[in-house]
CSV table of C-alpha atoms and ligand atoms in Angstrom, one decimal:
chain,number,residue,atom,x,y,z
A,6,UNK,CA,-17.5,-3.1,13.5
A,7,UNK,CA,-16.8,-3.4,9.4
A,8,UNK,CA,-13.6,-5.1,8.6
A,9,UNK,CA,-10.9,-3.5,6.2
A,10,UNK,CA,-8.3,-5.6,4.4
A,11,UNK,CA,-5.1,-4.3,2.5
A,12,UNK,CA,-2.2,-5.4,1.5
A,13,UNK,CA,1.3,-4.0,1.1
A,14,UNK,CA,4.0,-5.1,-0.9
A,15,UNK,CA,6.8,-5.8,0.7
A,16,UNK,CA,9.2,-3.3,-2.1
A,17,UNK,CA,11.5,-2.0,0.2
A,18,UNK,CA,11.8,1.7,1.4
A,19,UNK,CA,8.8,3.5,1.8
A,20,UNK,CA,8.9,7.3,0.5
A,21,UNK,CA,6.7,10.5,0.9
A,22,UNK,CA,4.2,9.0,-1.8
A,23,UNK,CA,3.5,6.1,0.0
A,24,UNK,CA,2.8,8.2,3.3
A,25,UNK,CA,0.4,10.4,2.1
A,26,UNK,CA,-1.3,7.8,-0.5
A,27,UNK,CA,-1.9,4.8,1.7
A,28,UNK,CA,0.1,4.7,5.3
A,29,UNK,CA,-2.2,8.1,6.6
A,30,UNK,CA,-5.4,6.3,5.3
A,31,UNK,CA,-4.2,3.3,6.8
A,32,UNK,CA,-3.7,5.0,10.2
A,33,UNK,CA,-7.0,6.2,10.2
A,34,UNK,CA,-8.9,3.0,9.4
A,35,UNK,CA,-7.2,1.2,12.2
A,36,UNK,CA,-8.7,3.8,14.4
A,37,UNK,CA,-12.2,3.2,13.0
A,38,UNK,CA,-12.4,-0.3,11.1
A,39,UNK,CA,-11.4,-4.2,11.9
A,40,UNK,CA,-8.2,-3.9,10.3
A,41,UNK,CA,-5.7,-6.0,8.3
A,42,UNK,CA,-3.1,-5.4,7.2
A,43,UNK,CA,-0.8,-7.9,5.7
A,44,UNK,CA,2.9,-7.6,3.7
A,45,UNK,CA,2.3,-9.4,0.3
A,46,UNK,CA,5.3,-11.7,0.7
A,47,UNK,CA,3.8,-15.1,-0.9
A,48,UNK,CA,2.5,-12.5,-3.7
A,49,UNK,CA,5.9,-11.3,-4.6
A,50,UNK,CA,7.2,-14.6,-5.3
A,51,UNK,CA,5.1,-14.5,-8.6
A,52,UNK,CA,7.6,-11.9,-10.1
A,53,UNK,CA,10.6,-13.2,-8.3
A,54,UNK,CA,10.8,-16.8,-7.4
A,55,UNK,CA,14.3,-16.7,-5.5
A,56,UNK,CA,14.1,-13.0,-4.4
A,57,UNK,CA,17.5,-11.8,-2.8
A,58,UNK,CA,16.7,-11.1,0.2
A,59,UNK,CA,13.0,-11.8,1.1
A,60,UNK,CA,12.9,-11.7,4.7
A,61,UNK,CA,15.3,-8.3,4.8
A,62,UNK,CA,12.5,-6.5,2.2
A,63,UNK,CA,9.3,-7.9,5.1
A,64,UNK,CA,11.5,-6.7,8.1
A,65,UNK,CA,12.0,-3.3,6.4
A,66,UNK,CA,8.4,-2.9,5.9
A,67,UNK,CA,7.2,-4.0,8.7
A,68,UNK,CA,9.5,-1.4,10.7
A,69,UNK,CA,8.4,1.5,8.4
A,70,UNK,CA,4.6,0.6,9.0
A,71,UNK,CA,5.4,0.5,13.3
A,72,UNK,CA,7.6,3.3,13.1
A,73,UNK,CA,4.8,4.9,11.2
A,74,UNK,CA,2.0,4.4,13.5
A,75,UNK,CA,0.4,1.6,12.8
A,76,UNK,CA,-0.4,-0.2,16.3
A,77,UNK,CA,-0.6,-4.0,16.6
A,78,UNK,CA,-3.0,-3.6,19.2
A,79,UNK,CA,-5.5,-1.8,17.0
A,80,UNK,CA,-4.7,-3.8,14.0
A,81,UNK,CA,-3.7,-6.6,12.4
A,82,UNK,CA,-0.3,-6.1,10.5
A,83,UNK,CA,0.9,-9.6,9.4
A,84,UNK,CA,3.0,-10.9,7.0
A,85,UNK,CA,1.0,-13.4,4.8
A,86,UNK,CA,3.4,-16.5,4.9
A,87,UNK,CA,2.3,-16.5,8.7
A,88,UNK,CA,-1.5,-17.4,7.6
A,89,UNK,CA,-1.1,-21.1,5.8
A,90,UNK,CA,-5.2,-21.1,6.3
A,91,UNK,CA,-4.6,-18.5,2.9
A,92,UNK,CA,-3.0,-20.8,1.5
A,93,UNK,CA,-5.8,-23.3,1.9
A,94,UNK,CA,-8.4,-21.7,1.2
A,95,UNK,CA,-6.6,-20.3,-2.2
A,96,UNK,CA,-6.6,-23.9,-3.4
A,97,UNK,CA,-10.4,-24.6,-2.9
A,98,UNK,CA,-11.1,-21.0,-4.8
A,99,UNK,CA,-8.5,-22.1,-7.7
A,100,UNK,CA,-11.4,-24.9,-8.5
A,101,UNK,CA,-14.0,-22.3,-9.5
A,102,UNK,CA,-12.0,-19.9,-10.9
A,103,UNK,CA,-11.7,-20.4,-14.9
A,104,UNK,CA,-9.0,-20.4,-16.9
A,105,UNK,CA,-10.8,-17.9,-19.6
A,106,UNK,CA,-11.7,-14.7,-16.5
A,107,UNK,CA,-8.2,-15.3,-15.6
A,108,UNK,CA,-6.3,-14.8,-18.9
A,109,UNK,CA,-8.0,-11.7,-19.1
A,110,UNK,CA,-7.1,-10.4,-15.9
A,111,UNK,CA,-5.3,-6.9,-17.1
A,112,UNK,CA,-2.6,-7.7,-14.8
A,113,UNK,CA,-1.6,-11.0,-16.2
A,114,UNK,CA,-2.1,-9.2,-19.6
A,115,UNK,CA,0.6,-6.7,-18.7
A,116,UNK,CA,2.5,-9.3,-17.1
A,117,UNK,CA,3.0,-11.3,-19.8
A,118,UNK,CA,4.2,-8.8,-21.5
A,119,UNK,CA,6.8,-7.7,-19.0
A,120,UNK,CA,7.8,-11.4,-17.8
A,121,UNK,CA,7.6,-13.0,-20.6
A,122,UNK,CA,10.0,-15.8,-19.5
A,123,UNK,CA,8.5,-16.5,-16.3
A,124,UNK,CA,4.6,-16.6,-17.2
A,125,UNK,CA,3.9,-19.2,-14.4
A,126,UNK,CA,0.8,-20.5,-12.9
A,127,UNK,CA,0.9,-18.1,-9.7
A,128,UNK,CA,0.7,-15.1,-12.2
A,129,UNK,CA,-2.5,-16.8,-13.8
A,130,UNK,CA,-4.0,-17.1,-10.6
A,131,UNK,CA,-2.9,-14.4,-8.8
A,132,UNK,CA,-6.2,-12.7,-8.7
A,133,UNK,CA,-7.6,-15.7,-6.9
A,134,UNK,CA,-5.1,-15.2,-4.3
A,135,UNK,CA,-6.1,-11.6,-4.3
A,136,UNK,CA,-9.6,-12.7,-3.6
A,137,UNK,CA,-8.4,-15.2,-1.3
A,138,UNK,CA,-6.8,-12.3,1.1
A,139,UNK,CA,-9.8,-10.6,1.0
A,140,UNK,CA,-12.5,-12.9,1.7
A,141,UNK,CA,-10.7,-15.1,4.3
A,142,UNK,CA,-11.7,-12.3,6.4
A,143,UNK,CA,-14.9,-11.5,5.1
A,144,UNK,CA,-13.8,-7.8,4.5
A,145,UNK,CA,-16.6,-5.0,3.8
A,146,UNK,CA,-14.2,-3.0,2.3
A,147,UNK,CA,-10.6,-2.4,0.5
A,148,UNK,CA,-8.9,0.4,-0.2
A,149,UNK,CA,-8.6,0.2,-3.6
A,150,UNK,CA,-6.8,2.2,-6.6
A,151,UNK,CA,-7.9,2.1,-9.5
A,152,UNK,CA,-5.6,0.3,-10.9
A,153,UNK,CA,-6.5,-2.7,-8.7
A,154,UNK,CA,-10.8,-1.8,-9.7
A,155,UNK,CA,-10.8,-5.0,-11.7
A,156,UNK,CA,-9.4,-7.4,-9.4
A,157,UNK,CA,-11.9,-6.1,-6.5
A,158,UNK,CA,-14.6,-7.5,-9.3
A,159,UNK,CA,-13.0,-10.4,-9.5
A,160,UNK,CA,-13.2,-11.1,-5.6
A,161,UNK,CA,-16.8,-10.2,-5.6
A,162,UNK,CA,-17.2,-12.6,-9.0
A,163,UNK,CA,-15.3,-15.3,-6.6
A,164,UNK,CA,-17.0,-15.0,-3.7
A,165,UNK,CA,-20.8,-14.7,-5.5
A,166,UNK,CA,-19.9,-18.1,-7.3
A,167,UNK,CA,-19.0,-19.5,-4.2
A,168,UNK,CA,-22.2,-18.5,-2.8
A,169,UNK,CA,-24.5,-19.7,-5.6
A,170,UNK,CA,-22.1,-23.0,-5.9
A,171,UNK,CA,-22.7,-24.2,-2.4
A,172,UNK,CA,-25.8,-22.3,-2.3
A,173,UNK,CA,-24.7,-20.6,0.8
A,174,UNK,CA,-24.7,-16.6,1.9
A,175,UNK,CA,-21.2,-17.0,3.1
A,176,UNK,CA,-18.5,-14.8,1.9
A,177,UNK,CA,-19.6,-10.8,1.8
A,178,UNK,CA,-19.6,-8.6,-1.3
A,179,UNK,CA,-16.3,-6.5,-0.4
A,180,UNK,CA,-16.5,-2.5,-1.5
A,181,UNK,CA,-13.9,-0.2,-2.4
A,182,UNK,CA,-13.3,1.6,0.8
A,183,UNK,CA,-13.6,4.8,0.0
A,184,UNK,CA,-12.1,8.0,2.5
A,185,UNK,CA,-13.6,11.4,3.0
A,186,UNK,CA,-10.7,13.1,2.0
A,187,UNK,CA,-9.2,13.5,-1.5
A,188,UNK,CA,-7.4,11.3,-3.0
A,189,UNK,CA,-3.6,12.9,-2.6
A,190,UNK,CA,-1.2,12.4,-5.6
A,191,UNK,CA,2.7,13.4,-4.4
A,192,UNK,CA,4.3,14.5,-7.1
A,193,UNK,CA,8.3,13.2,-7.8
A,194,UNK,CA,11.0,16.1,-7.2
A,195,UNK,CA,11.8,15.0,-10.8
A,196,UNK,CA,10.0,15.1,-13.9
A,197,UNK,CA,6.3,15.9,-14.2
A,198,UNK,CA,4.6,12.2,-12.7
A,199,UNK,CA,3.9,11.0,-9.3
A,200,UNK,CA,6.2,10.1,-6.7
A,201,UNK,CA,7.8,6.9,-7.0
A,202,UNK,CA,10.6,4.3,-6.5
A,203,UNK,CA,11.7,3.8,-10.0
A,204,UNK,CA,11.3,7.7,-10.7
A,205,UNK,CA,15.1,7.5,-10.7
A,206,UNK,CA,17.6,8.9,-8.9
A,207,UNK,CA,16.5,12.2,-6.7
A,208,UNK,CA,12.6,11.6,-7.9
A,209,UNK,CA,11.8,10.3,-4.1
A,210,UNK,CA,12.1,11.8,-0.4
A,211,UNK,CA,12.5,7.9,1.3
A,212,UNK,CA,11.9,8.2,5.1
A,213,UNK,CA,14.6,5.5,5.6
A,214,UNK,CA,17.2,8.4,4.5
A,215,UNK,CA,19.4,10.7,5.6
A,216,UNK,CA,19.1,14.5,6.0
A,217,UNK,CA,21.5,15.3,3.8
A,218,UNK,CA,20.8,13.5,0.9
A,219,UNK,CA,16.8,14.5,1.3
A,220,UNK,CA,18.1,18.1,1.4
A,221,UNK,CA,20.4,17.8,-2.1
A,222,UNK,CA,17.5,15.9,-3.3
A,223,UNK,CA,15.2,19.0,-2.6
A,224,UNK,CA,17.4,21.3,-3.8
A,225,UNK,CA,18.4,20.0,-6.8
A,226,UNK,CA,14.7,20.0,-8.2
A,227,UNK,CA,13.9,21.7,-11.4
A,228,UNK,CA,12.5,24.6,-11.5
A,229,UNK,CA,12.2,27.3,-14.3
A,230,UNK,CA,13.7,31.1,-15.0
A,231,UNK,CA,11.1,32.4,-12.6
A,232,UNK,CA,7.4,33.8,-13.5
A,233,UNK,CA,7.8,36.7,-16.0
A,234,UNK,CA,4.6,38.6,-15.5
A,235,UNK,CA,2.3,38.9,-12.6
A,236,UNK,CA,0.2,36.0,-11.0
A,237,UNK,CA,1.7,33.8,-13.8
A,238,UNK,CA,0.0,30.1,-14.3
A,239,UNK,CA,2.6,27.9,-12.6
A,240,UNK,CA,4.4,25.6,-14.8
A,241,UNK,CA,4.3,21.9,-13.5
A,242,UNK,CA,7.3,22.0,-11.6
A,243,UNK,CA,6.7,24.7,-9.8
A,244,UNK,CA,3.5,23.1,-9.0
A,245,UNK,CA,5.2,20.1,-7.9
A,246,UNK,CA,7.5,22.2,-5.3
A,247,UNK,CA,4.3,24.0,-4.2
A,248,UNK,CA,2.2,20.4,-3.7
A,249,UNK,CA,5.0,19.2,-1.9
A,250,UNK,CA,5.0,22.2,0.6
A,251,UNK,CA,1.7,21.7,0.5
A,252,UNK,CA,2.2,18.2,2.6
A,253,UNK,CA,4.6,19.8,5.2
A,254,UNK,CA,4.6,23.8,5.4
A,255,UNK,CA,2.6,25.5,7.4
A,256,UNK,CA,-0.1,27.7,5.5
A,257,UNK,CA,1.7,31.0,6.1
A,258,UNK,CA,4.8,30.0,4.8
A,259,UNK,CA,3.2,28.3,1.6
A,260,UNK,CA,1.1,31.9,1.0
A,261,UNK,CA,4.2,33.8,1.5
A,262,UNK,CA,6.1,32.1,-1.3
A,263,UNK,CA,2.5,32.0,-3.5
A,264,UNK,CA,2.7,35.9,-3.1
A,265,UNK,CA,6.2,36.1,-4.1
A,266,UNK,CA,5.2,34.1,-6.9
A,267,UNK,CA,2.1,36.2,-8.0
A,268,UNK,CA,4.6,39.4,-7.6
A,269,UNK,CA,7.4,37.8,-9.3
A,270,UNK,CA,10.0,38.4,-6.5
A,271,UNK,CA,10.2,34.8,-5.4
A,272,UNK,CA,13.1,33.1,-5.4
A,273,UNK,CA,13.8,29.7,-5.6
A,274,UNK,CA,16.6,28.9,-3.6
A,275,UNK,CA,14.8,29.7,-0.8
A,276,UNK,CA,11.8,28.5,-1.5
A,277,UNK,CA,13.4,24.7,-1.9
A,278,UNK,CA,15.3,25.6,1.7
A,279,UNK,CA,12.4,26.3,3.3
A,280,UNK,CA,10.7,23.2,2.3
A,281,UNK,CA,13.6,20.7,2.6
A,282,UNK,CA,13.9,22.4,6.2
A,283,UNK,CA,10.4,21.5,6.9
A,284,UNK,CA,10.3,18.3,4.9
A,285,UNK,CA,13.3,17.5,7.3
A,286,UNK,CA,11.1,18.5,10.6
A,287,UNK,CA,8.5,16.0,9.3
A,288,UNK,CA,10.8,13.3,8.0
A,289,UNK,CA,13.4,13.3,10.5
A,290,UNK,CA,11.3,11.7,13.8
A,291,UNK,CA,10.0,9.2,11.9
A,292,UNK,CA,13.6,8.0,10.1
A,293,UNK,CA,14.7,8.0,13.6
A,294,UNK,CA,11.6,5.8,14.8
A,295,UNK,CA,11.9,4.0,11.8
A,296,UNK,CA,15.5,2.7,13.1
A,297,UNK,CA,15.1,2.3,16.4
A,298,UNK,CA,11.9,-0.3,15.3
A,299,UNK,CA,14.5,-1.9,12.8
A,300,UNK,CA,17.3,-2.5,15.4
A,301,UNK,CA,14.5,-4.2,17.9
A,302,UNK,CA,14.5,-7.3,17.6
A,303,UNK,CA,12.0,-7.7,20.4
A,304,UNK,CA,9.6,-5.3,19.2
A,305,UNK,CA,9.4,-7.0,15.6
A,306,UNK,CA,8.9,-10.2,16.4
A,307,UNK,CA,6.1,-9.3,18.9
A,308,UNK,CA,4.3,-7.7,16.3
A,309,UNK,CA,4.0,-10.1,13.9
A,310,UNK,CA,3.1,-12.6,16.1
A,311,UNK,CA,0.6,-10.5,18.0
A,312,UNK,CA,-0.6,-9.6,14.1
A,313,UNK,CA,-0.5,-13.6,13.1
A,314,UNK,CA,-2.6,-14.5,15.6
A,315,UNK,CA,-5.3,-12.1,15.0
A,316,UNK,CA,-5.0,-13.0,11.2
A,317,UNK,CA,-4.8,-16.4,11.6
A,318,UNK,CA,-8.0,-16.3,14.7
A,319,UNK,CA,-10.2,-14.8,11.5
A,320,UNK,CA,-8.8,-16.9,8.8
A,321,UNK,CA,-8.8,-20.5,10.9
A,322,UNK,CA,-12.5,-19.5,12.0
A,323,UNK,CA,-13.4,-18.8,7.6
A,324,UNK,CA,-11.7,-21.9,6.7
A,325,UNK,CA,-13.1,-24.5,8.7
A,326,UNK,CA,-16.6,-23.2,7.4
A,327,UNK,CA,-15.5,-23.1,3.8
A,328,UNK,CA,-14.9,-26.7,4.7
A,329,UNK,CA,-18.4,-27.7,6.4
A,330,UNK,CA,-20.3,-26.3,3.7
A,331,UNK,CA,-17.6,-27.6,0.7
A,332,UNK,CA,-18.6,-30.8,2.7
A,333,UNK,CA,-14.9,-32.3,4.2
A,334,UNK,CA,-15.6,-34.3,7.1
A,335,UNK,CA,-13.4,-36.1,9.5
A,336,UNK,CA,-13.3,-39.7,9.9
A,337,UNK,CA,-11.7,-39.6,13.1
B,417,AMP,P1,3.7,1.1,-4.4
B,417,AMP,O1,4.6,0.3,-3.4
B,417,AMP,O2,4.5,2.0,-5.2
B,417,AMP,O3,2.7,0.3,-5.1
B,417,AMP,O4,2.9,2.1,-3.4
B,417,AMP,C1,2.1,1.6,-2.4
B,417,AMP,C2,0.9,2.5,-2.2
B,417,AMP,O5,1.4,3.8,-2.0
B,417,AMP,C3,0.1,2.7,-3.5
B,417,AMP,O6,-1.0,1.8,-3.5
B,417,AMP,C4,-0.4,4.1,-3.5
B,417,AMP,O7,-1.6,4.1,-2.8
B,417,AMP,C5,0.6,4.8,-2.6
B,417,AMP,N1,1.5,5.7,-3.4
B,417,AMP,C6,2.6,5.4,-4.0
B,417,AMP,N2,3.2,6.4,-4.7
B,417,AMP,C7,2.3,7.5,-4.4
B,417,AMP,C8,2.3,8.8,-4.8
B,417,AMP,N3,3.3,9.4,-5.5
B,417,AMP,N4,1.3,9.6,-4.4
B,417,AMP,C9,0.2,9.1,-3.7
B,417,AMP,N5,0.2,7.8,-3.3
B,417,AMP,C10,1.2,7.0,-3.7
């Protein structure tokens, strides 16, 4: 079975967006793939040091991933703190990983740009870790944006050196996994780009929410005077509301509003009723799931040991090879 390693960050509240874009496809690889799955925790300390509330951010993420389906039995969801062998084997990759590759890393580009008072070491060498995650379980694949393109290079640039340093075939060339399906892009209820947290107020439909302020939200998006002559190119909005539907409508419903779009009899009101009703069908178990996960203690702490342990059985296994052939050897 090929392996599959991703990582999350551990951002708070997960929203529509983050369902269709990387949750669904994460469902399905568990099903088909040796799968990890980690919460980016040591990561996130590169932006903030002395973040607020560290552990309440992993808890909430790791309840929205369970509520959402994602089984510890059939995967491994850890958080990354739990996997010191990372840690390890980050600090035997930092010695043949240059200082030149690393400045121009796009990501440390950018973040020098937006942290300019805290450009520390961990953002220099946050690709390595990047790699690190990757090839400490020997991953085939990650599902990649492309956004993140370059830092996949950079693991395969890692691991190759390693290779060719210690003349070994150790650490596998990891690919962008890429699904069948298309890619899905879910729009904001706001403004003309994607979904996403810092889209502003009313941009996102957050799982962790309730019904009422998901239905406001809904109905408060922007739409236009209505289509003035016949089967009318939809303006982006409108395209939005219809993408949206798109995700939790049934097809019937969806035509029936297309039609009365084409015949310029729709009308709005309904139309953003109808979806926040069936956004709220769709929403509404897993919020519920969502807080029954949150409020069980039990149930948490089960799986992330049950996900440590299947990290760490990978990761311990990697690392004490990385030491054989690095050439450590125990005097006692
Ligand atoms: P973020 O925490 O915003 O980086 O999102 C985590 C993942 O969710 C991203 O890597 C994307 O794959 C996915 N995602 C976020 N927002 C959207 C969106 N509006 N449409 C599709 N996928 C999204």
């Amino acid at each position: 079975m090929q392996t599959v390693v991703s990582g999350i960050r551990p951002t708070g509240k997960l929203h529509l967006g983050n369902y269709f874009g990387a949750v669904r496809n994460f469902l399905e690889m568990q099903e088909n793939y040796r799968s990890y799955f980690f919460i980016a925790d040591i990561h996130s300390l590169t932006t903030h040091p002395t973040p607020g509330d560290l552990h309440g951010s992993v808890r909430q993420v790791l309840a929205e991933y369970l509520a959402m389906g994602l089984d510890p039995e059939k995967c491994s969801l850890f958080i990354q703190s739990d996997v010191p062998e990372i840690m390890e084997l980050y600090t035997y990759m930092n010695m043949n990983a240059y200082l030149g590759e690393l400045e121009r890393s796009a990501s440390f580009k950018e973040k020098i740009r937006t942290q300019k008072d805290n450009v520390n070491a961990g953002l220099l060498t946050y690709p390595v870790l990047m790699a690190v995650d990757i090839l400490i379980h020997k991953a085939d694949f990650v599902p990649v944006g492309k956004d993140q393109a370059q830092h996949l290079e950079m693991t395969r640039q890692f691991g190759n050196r390693f290779n060719r340093l210690y003349d070994v075939d150790f650490f596998p060339e990891p690919q962008a996994y890429s699904h069948t399906g298309e890619l899905v892009k879910v729009p904001g209820l706001t403004g003309q780009g994607k979904m996403s947290k810092s889209g502003g107020e009313g941009d996102a439909v957050f799982f962790d929410e309730d019904d009422k302020v998901i239905q406001k939200k809904i109905m408060r998006a922007k739409t236009d005077a209505g289509p003035q002559e016949m089967n009318a190119e939809k303006p982006i909005e409108i395209l939005n509301l219809f993408d949206l539907m798109g995700l939790v409508c049934e097809n019937d419903v969806i035509e029936k509003f297309n039609d009365d779009y084409n015949n310029c009899t729709i009308r709005y009101g309904d139309m953003k009723k109808q979806l926040a009703e069936d956004m709220l069908k769709f929403v509404g178990p897993i919020r519920d799931r969502i807080r029954e996960v949150k409020s069980d203690d039990a149930f948490l702490s089960s799986a992330a040991k049950i996900g440590a342990e299947k990290a760490r059985e990978s990761a311990v296994k990697t690392v004490k090879e990385v030491r054989e052939i690095i050439g450590f050897r125990k005097f006692y």
